Amino acid sequence: MTEKIKIDDGLSIGGEEFTIIAGPCAVEDEEQMESIGRFLNRLEVKIIRGGAFKPRTSPKDFQGLGVDGLKILYHIKKKYNFKVISEIMDPRDIEEAYEYIDIYQIGSRNMQNYSLLKEMGKVDKPVLLKRGMSATIDEWIKASEYIRLKGNERIIFCERGIRTFENYTRNTLDLISVPIIRSETKYPILVDPSHGTGRRELVLPASKAALALGAHGLMIEIHPEPEKALSDGAQSLNFSQFEILFNEINSMIKALKANM
Ligand code: PEP
Ligand code: MN
């Protein structure tokens, strides 16, 4: 049975909950985050994502706003009462980020950064562990054990696709990991269909499949104007596309519950 991971007194991930997390790939500025915050608050989304430290393939690409990005996130969090998830790449940033974020994210590129995993094991906040893009499920589970063995039991897995020979999509979203993680660990698993596909038109069908396979939630990239996004615009949904997804997934949850 999957444990519920407590985020705070009224909020958890796992168990019977299905959690939809949304937000931009990267925090770009106050105005972008205000517009996203207002929109997600209207839909009663409780957890907002946004990268401040961005692991980019090219050093010439936008690297994120760093601590200034965390401060923007924090401002929106306080204004709309969100919980915030953001990626930390360097163990040296864990402490400074502590006051701004509620869930630490370990990105795909850092799934086997053992120094980072061990430090995350010492924090008293939940950690979302994304699957390494070339990691087997077994390697992913072992990575989670580095966190657990240092004392942090609040682990959330996140499937985000793996590299294969297929190049129509950015990654191959290996959704069968969902029931496997459910049976092999006691931790919840979310699915990131944005990085998992790299194409916004595939985010909704991938989300439905994730729900059908037993995922505990989704993490989705959105942007007020995806064509202007500083990163990952092609996989980001605009507000109306996200609202359609949100409503369709919620109706699917209702239908599944009614049939139980
Ligand atoms: C992200 O979620 O911001 C991200 C960079 O994803 P990944 O680590 O899965 O590539
Ligand atoms: Mn992204």
mmCIF file of C-alpha atoms and ligand atoms in Angstrom:
data_model
loop_
_atom_site.group_PDB
_atom_site.id
_atom_site.type_symbol
_atom_site.label_atom_id
_atom_site.label_comp_id
_atom_site.label_asym_id
_atom_site.label_seq_id
_atom_site.Cartn_x
_atom_site.Cartn_y
_atom_site.Cartn_z
ATOM 1 C CA MET A 1 0.000 0.000 0.000
ATOM 2 C CA THR A 2 1.388 3.392 -0.986
ATOM 3 C CA GLU A 3 2.045 5.811 1.812
ATOM 4 C CA LYS A 4 0.680 9.293 1.886
ATOM 5 C CA ILE A 5 3.494 11.812 1.857
ATOM 6 C CA LYS A 6 2.579 14.754 4.005
ATOM 7 C CA ILE A 7 3.316 18.121 2.422
ATOM 8 C CA ASP A 8 1.764 20.053 5.283
ATOM 9 C CA ASP A 9 -1.156 19.667 7.675
ATOM 10 C CA GLY A 10 -3.891 19.783 5.090
ATOM 11 C CA LEU A 11 -2.078 18.442 2.039
ATOM 12 C CA SER A 12 -0.466 15.179 1.013
ATOM 13 C CA ILE A 13 0.571 13.258 -2.083
ATOM 14 C CA GLY A 14 -0.201 9.548 -2.450
ATOM 15 C CA GLY A 15 -2.820 7.252 -0.951
ATOM 16 C CA GLU A 16 -6.154 7.889 -2.628
ATOM 17 C CA GLU A 17 -5.226 11.423 -3.678
ATOM 18 C CA PHE A 18 -4.585 12.420 -7.283
ATOM 19 C CA THR A 19 -2.478 15.572 -7.299
ATOM 20 C CA ILE A 20 -2.065 17.874 -10.257
ATOM 21 C CA ILE A 21 0.992 20.107 -10.003
ATOM 22 C CA ALA A 22 1.457 22.796 -12.646
ATOM 23 C CA GLY A 23 3.615 25.779 -13.407
ATOM 24 C CA PRO A 24 6.217 26.989 -15.843
ATOM 25 C CA CYS A 25 9.387 25.191 -16.792
ATOM 26 C CA ALA A 26 11.319 28.180 -15.467
ATOM 27 C CA VAL A 27 10.454 31.163 -13.328
ATOM 28 C CA GLU A 28 11.054 34.061 -15.745
ATOM 29 C CA ASP A 29 9.760 37.169 -13.995
ATOM 30 C CA GLU A 30 7.157 38.467 -11.525
ATOM 31 C CA GLU A 31 4.555 39.144 -14.175
ATOM 32 C CA GLN A 32 4.693 35.614 -15.626
ATOM 33 C CA MET A 33 4.402 34.062 -12.163
ATOM 34 C CA GLU A 34 1.597 36.385 -11.097
ATOM 35 C CA SER A 35 -0.420 35.451 -14.154
ATOM 36 C CA ILE A 36 0.200 31.712 -13.620
ATOM 37 C CA GLY A 37 -0.494 32.009 -9.899
ATOM 38 C CA ARG A 38 -3.811 33.775 -10.426
ATOM 39 C CA PHE A 39 -4.857 31.197 -13.004
ATOM 40 C CA LEU A 40 -3.918 28.129 -10.929
ATOM 41 C CA ASN A 41 -5.536 29.611 -7.847
ATOM 42 C CA ARG A 42 -8.806 29.931 -9.743
ATOM 43 C CA LEU A 43 -8.667 26.209 -10.571
ATOM 44 C CA GLU A 44 -7.786 25.449 -6.945
ATOM 45 C CA VAL A 45 -4.496 23.832 -7.880
ATOM 46 C CA LYS A 46 -2.568 23.588 -4.611
ATOM 47 C CA ILE A 47 1.034 22.991 -5.688
ATOM 48 C CA ILE A 48 2.888 25.216 -8.130
ATOM 49 C CA ARG A 49 6.120 24.285 -9.877
ATOM 50 C CA GLY A 50 8.778 26.557 -11.340
ATOM 51 C CA GLY A 51 12.474 26.098 -11.982
ATOM 52 C CA ALA A 52 14.890 28.625 -10.507
ATOM 53 C CA PHE A 53 18.034 26.560 -11.076
ATOM 54 C CA LYS A 54 17.686 25.128 -14.574
ATOM 55 C CA PRO A 55 19.748 22.172 -15.762
ATOM 56 C CA ARG A 56 20.141 23.086 -19.415
ATOM 57 C CA THR A 57 21.884 20.979 -22.008
ATOM 58 C CA SER A 58 23.638 24.022 -23.462
ATOM 59 C CA PRO A 59 25.457 26.464 -21.158
ATOM 60 C CA LYS A 60 24.340 29.209 -23.531
ATOM 61 C CA ASP A 61 20.669 28.591 -22.747
ATOM 62 C CA PHE A 62 18.739 30.417 -20.008
ATOM 63 C CA GLN A 63 20.011 29.010 -16.711
ATOM 64 C CA GLY A 64 17.205 30.239 -14.479
ATOM 65 C CA LEU A 65 17.050 33.159 -12.048
ATOM 66 C CA GLY A 66 18.564 31.262 -9.125
ATOM 67 C CA VAL A 67 17.665 32.558 -5.683
ATOM 68 C CA ASP A 68 15.845 35.545 -7.233
ATOM 69 C CA GLY A 69 13.563 32.989 -8.911
ATOM 70 C CA LEU A 70 12.923 31.301 -5.567
ATOM 71 C CA LYS A 71 11.982 34.679 -4.101
ATOM 72 C CA ILE A 72 9.445 35.271 -6.871
ATOM 73 C CA LEU A 73 7.992 31.814 -6.261
ATOM 74 C CA TYR A 74 7.797 32.531 -2.557
ATOM 75 C CA HIS A 75 5.937 35.765 -3.127
ATOM 76 C CA ILE A 76 3.310 33.956 -5.271
ATOM 77 C CA LYS A 77 3.138 31.116 -2.753
ATOM 78 C CA LYS A 78 2.303 33.539 0.054
ATOM 79 C CA LYS A 79 -0.172 35.508 -2.029
ATOM 80 C CA TYR A 80 -2.226 32.491 -3.151
ATOM 81 C CA ASN A 81 -1.374 29.992 -0.444
ATOM 82 C CA PHE A 82 0.347 27.492 -2.726
ATOM 83 C CA LYS A 83 2.919 24.894 -1.894
ATOM 84 C CA VAL A 84 6.003 25.231 -4.073
ATOM 85 C CA ILE A 85 8.175 22.643 -5.773
ATOM 86 C CA SER A 86 11.479 23.597 -7.360
ATOM 87 C CA GLU A 87 14.629 21.844 -8.463
ATOM 88 C CA ILE A 88 17.925 22.054 -6.607
ATOM 89 C CA MET A 89 20.991 20.908 -8.536
ATOM 90 C CA ASP A 90 23.777 21.669 -6.089
ATOM 91 C CA PRO A 91 23.892 20.420 -2.486
ATOM 92 C CA ARG A 92 25.262 23.853 -1.519
ATOM 93 C CA ASP A 93 21.914 25.445 -2.476
ATOM 94 C CA ILE A 94 19.737 23.197 -0.293
ATOM 95 C CA GLU A 95 20.029 25.348 2.797
ATOM 96 C CA GLU A 96 19.385 28.671 1.122
ATOM 97 C CA ALA A 97 16.369 27.261 -0.731
ATOM 98 C CA TYR A 98 14.880 25.822 2.454
ATOM 99 C CA GLU A 99 12.802 28.819 3.440
ATOM 100 C CA TYR A 100 11.338 29.318 -0.036
ATOM 101 C CA ILE A 101 10.212 25.876 -1.149
ATOM 102 C CA ASP A 102 8.053 23.071 0.206
ATOM 103 C CA ILE A 103 9.157 20.150 -1.986
ATOM 104 C CA TYR A 104 12.691 19.730 -3.273
ATOM 105 C CA GLN A 105 12.965 18.379 -6.804
ATOM 106 C CA ILE A 106 15.872 16.245 -7.960
ATOM 107 C CA GLY A 107 15.994 16.440 -11.721
ATOM 108 C CA SER A 108 16.570 13.677 -14.213
ATOM 109 C CA ARG A 109 20.179 14.704 -14.778
ATOM 110 C CA ASN A 110 20.913 14.420 -11.069
ATOM 111 C CA MET A 111 19.193 11.154 -10.224
ATOM 112 C CA GLN A 112 22.574 9.546 -9.697
ATOM 113 C CA ASN A 113 24.260 12.520 -8.056
ATOM 114 C CA TYR A 114 24.911 10.640 -4.852
ATOM 115 C CA SER A 115 26.177 13.645 -2.895
ATOM 116 C CA LEU A 116 22.946 15.470 -3.683
ATOM 117 C CA LEU A 117 20.821 12.421 -2.820
ATOM 118 C CA LYS A 118 22.543 12.015 0.537
ATOM 119 C CA GLU A 119 22.092 15.677 1.437
ATOM 120 C CA MET A 120 18.413 15.470 0.454
ATOM 121 C CA GLY A 121 18.191 12.573 2.870
ATOM 122 C CA LYS A 122 18.978 14.948 5.705
ATOM 123 C CA VAL A 123 16.289 17.550 5.030
ATOM 124 C CA ASP A 124 12.905 17.560 6.708
ATOM 125 C CA LYS A 125 10.953 18.368 3.560
ATOM 126 C CA PRO A 126 9.610 16.008 0.889
ATOM 127 C CA VAL A 127 11.774 15.209 -2.122
ATOM 128 C CA LEU A 128 10.494 14.511 -5.625
ATOM 129 C CA LEU A 129 12.927 12.200 -7.389
ATOM 130 C CA LYS A 130 12.684 12.284 -11.162
ATOM 131 C CA ARG A 131 13.798 9.271 -13.129
ATOM 132 C CA GLY A 132 17.178 9.600 -14.794
ATOM 133 C CA MET A 133 16.755 9.770 -18.553
ATOM 134 C CA SER A 134 18.914 6.664 -18.950
ATOM 135 C CA ALA A 135 18.105 4.988 -15.651
ATOM 136 C CA THR A 136 16.534 1.590 -15.205
ATOM 137 C CA ILE A 137 13.720 1.287 -12.695
ATOM 138 C CA ASP A 138 16.059 -0.641 -10.416
ATOM 139 C CA GLU A 139 18.655 2.165 -10.497
ATOM 140 C CA TRP A 140 15.914 4.681 -9.778
ATOM 141 C CA ILE A 141 14.703 2.756 -6.734
ATOM 142 C CA LYS A 142 18.275 2.418 -5.480
ATOM 143 C CA ALA A 143 18.740 6.184 -5.891
ATOM 144 C CA SER A 144 15.701 6.691 -3.635
ATOM 145 C CA GLU A 145 17.344 4.490 -1.019
ATOM 146 C CA TYR A 146 20.226 6.971 -0.732
ATOM 147 C CA ILE A 147 17.661 9.525 0.415
ATOM 148 C CA ARG A 148 15.812 7.154 2.715
ATOM 149 C CA LEU A 149 18.930 5.771 4.383
ATOM 150 C CA LYS A 150 19.921 9.274 5.494
ATOM 151 C CA GLY A 151 16.569 9.585 7.223
ATOM 152 C CA ASN A 152 14.204 11.304 4.803
ATOM 153 C CA GLU A 153 11.159 9.070 4.285
ATOM 154 C CA ARG A 154 9.157 11.637 2.347
ATOM 155 C CA ILE A 155 10.010 10.523 -1.179
ATOM 156 C CA ILE A 156 7.861 10.977 -4.285
ATOM 157 C CA PHE A 157 8.881 9.322 -7.552
ATOM 158 C CA CYS A 158 8.290 11.084 -10.855
ATOM 159 C CA GLU A 159 8.394 9.324 -14.225
ATOM 160 C CA ARG A 160 9.546 11.760 -16.920
ATOM 161 C CA GLY A 161 10.466 9.516 -19.809
ATOM 162 C CA ILE A 162 13.659 7.840 -20.900
ATOM 163 C CA ARG A 163 15.925 8.039 -23.944
ATOM 164 C CA THR A 164 15.254 5.497 -26.634
ATOM 165 C CA PHE A 165 15.826 5.340 -30.385
ATOM 166 C CA GLU A 166 12.410 6.977 -30.882
ATOM 167 C CA ASN A 167 12.828 10.626 -31.774
ATOM 168 C CA TYR A 168 9.319 11.729 -32.652
ATOM 169 C CA THR A 169 8.963 12.500 -28.972
ATOM 170 C CA ARG A 170 11.599 14.168 -26.776
ATOM 171 C CA ASN A 171 11.637 11.097 -24.495
ATOM 172 C CA THR A 172 9.763 7.814 -24.388
ATOM 173 C CA LEU A 173 7.311 8.026 -21.508
ATOM 174 C CA ASP A 174 7.720 4.670 -19.793
ATOM 175 C CA LEU A 175 4.360 4.550 -18.057
ATOM 176 C CA ILE A 176 4.626 0.926 -17.086
ATOM 177 C CA SER A 177 7.009 2.133 -14.372
ATOM 178 C CA VAL A 178 3.910 3.415 -12.551
ATOM 179 C CA PRO A 179 2.510 0.036 -11.445
ATOM 180 C CA ILE A 180 6.069 -1.229 -10.945
ATOM 181 C CA ILE A 181 7.021 1.587 -8.550
ATOM 182 C CA ARG A 182 3.668 1.067 -6.816
ATOM 183 C CA SER A 183 4.379 -2.581 -6.217
ATOM 184 C CA GLU A 184 8.112 -2.356 -5.516
ATOM 185 C CA THR A 185 8.113 0.663 -3.174
ATOM 186 C CA LYS A 186 5.801 2.237 -0.634
ATOM 187 C CA TYR A 187 6.124 5.671 -2.189
ATOM 188 C CA PRO A 188 3.771 7.562 -4.503
ATOM 189 C CA ILE A 189 4.598 8.151 -8.159
ATOM 190 C CA LEU A 190 3.707 11.152 -10.288
ATOM 191 C CA VAL A 191 4.061 11.429 -14.053
ATOM 192 C CA ASP A 192 5.508 14.379 -15.960
ATOM 193 C CA PRO A 193 3.958 14.134 -19.439
ATOM 194 C CA SER A 194 5.541 17.439 -20.484
ATOM 195 C CA HIS A 195 9.169 16.288 -20.436
ATOM 196 C CA GLY A 196 7.927 12.764 -21.124
ATOM 197 C CA THR A 197 6.695 13.725 -24.581
ATOM 198 C CA GLY A 198 8.170 17.151 -25.373
ATOM 199 C CA ARG A 199 5.045 17.930 -27.418
ATOM 200 C CA ARG A 200 2.072 19.764 -26.021
ATOM 201 C CA GLU A 201 -0.484 17.865 -28.119
ATOM 202 C CA LEU A 202 0.591 14.632 -26.427
ATOM 203 C CA VAL A 203 0.348 15.907 -22.860
ATOM 204 C CA LEU A 204 -3.391 15.211 -22.466
ATOM 205 C CA PRO A 205 -3.411 11.630 -23.832
ATOM 206 C CA ALA A 206 -0.290 10.831 -21.790
ATOM 207 C CA SER A 207 -1.951 12.264 -18.675
ATOM 208 C CA LYS A 208 -5.029 10.099 -19.146
ATOM 209 C CA ALA A 209 -2.858 7.030 -19.577
ATOM 210 C CA ALA A 210 -0.897 7.910 -16.420
ATOM 211 C CA LEU A 211 -4.124 8.122 -14.429
ATOM 212 C CA ALA A 212 -5.386 4.848 -15.890
ATOM 213 C CA LEU A 213 -2.153 3.115 -14.871
ATOM 214 C CA GLY A 214 -2.452 4.237 -11.272
ATOM 215 C CA ALA A 215 -0.250 7.323 -11.026
ATOM 216 C CA HIS A 216 -0.793 9.455 -7.923
ATOM 217 C CA GLY A 217 -0.690 12.645 -9.918
ATOM 218 C CA LEU A 218 0.799 14.717 -12.692
ATOM 219 C CA MET A 219 3.318 17.502 -13.007
ATOM 220 C CA ILE A 220 2.628 19.688 -16.020
ATOM 221 C CA GLU A 221 4.370 22.671 -17.591
ATOM 222 C CA ILE A 222 2.218 25.663 -18.444
ATOM 223 C CA HIS A 223 2.981 29.170 -19.674
ATOM 224 C CA PRO A 224 0.805 32.235 -20.389
ATOM 225 C CA GLU A 225 2.402 32.456 -23.845
ATOM 226 C CA PRO A 226 4.231 29.185 -24.595
ATOM 227 C CA GLU A 227 5.636 30.529 -27.863
ATOM 228 C CA LYS A 228 7.528 33.147 -25.838
ATOM 229 C CA ALA A 229 8.723 30.815 -23.068
ATOM 230 C CA LEU A 230 12.440 30.986 -22.247
ATOM 231 C CA SER A 231 12.519 27.198 -21.989
ATOM 232 C CA ASP A 232 10.419 24.213 -23.069
ATOM 233 C CA GLY A 233 7.743 26.208 -24.880
ATOM 234 C CA ALA A 234 6.945 23.347 -27.283
ATOM 235 C CA GLN A 235 5.780 21.133 -24.443
ATOM 236 C CA SER A 236 4.074 23.830 -22.379
ATOM 237 C CA LEU A 237 0.298 24.205 -22.357
ATOM 238 C CA ASN A 238 -1.364 27.597 -22.448
ATOM 239 C CA PHE A 239 -4.067 28.321 -19.883
ATOM 240 C CA SER A 240 -7.034 27.137 -21.918
ATOM 241 C CA GLN A 241 -5.261 23.917 -22.904
ATOM 242 C CA PHE A 242 -4.417 23.271 -19.266
ATOM 243 C CA GLU A 243 -7.983 23.975 -18.166
ATOM 244 C CA ILE A 244 -9.273 21.405 -20.650
ATOM 245 C CA LEU A 245 -6.782 18.855 -19.323
ATOM 246 C CA PHE A 246 -7.670 19.678 -15.723
ATOM 247 C CA ASN A 247 -11.383 19.206 -16.369
ATOM 248 C CA GLU A 248 -10.959 16.028 -18.408
ATOM 249 C CA ILE A 249 -8.715 14.423 -15.826
ATOM 250 C CA ASN A 250 -11.092 15.364 -13.012
ATOM 251 C CA SER A 251 -14.055 13.865 -14.900
ATOM 252 C CA MET A 252 -12.048 10.725 -15.513
ATOM 253 C CA ILE A 253 -11.280 10.483 -11.778
ATOM 254 C CA LYS A 254 -14.995 10.835 -10.982
ATOM 255 C CA ALA A 255 -15.904 8.145 -13.495
ATOM 256 C CA LEU A 256 -13.257 5.779 -12.124
ATOM 257 C CA LYS A 257 -14.495 6.319 -8.567
ATOM 258 C CA ALA A 258 -18.129 5.760 -9.577
ATOM 259 C CA ASN A 259 -17.192 2.391 -11.073
ATOM 260 C CA MET A 260 -15.304 1.204 -8.013
HETATM 261 C C1 PEP B 1 12.008 20.026 -14.796
HETATM 262 O O1 PEP B 1 11.040 19.380 -14.365
HETATM 263 O O2 PEP B 1 12.120 21.236 -14.622
HETATM 264 C C2 PEP B 1 13.084 19.343 -15.542
HETATM 265 C C3 PEP B 1 14.201 19.980 -15.886
HETATM 266 O O3 PEP B 1 12.814 18.072 -15.861
HETATM 267 P P1 PEP B 1 13.796 16.822 -16.017
HETATM 268 O O4 PEP B 1 14.740 16.873 -14.859
HETATM 269 O O5 PEP B 1 12.841 15.675 -15.957
HETATM 270 O O6 PEP B 1 14.455 16.968 -17.359
HETATM 271 MN MN MN B 2 11.114 21.996 -18.575
#
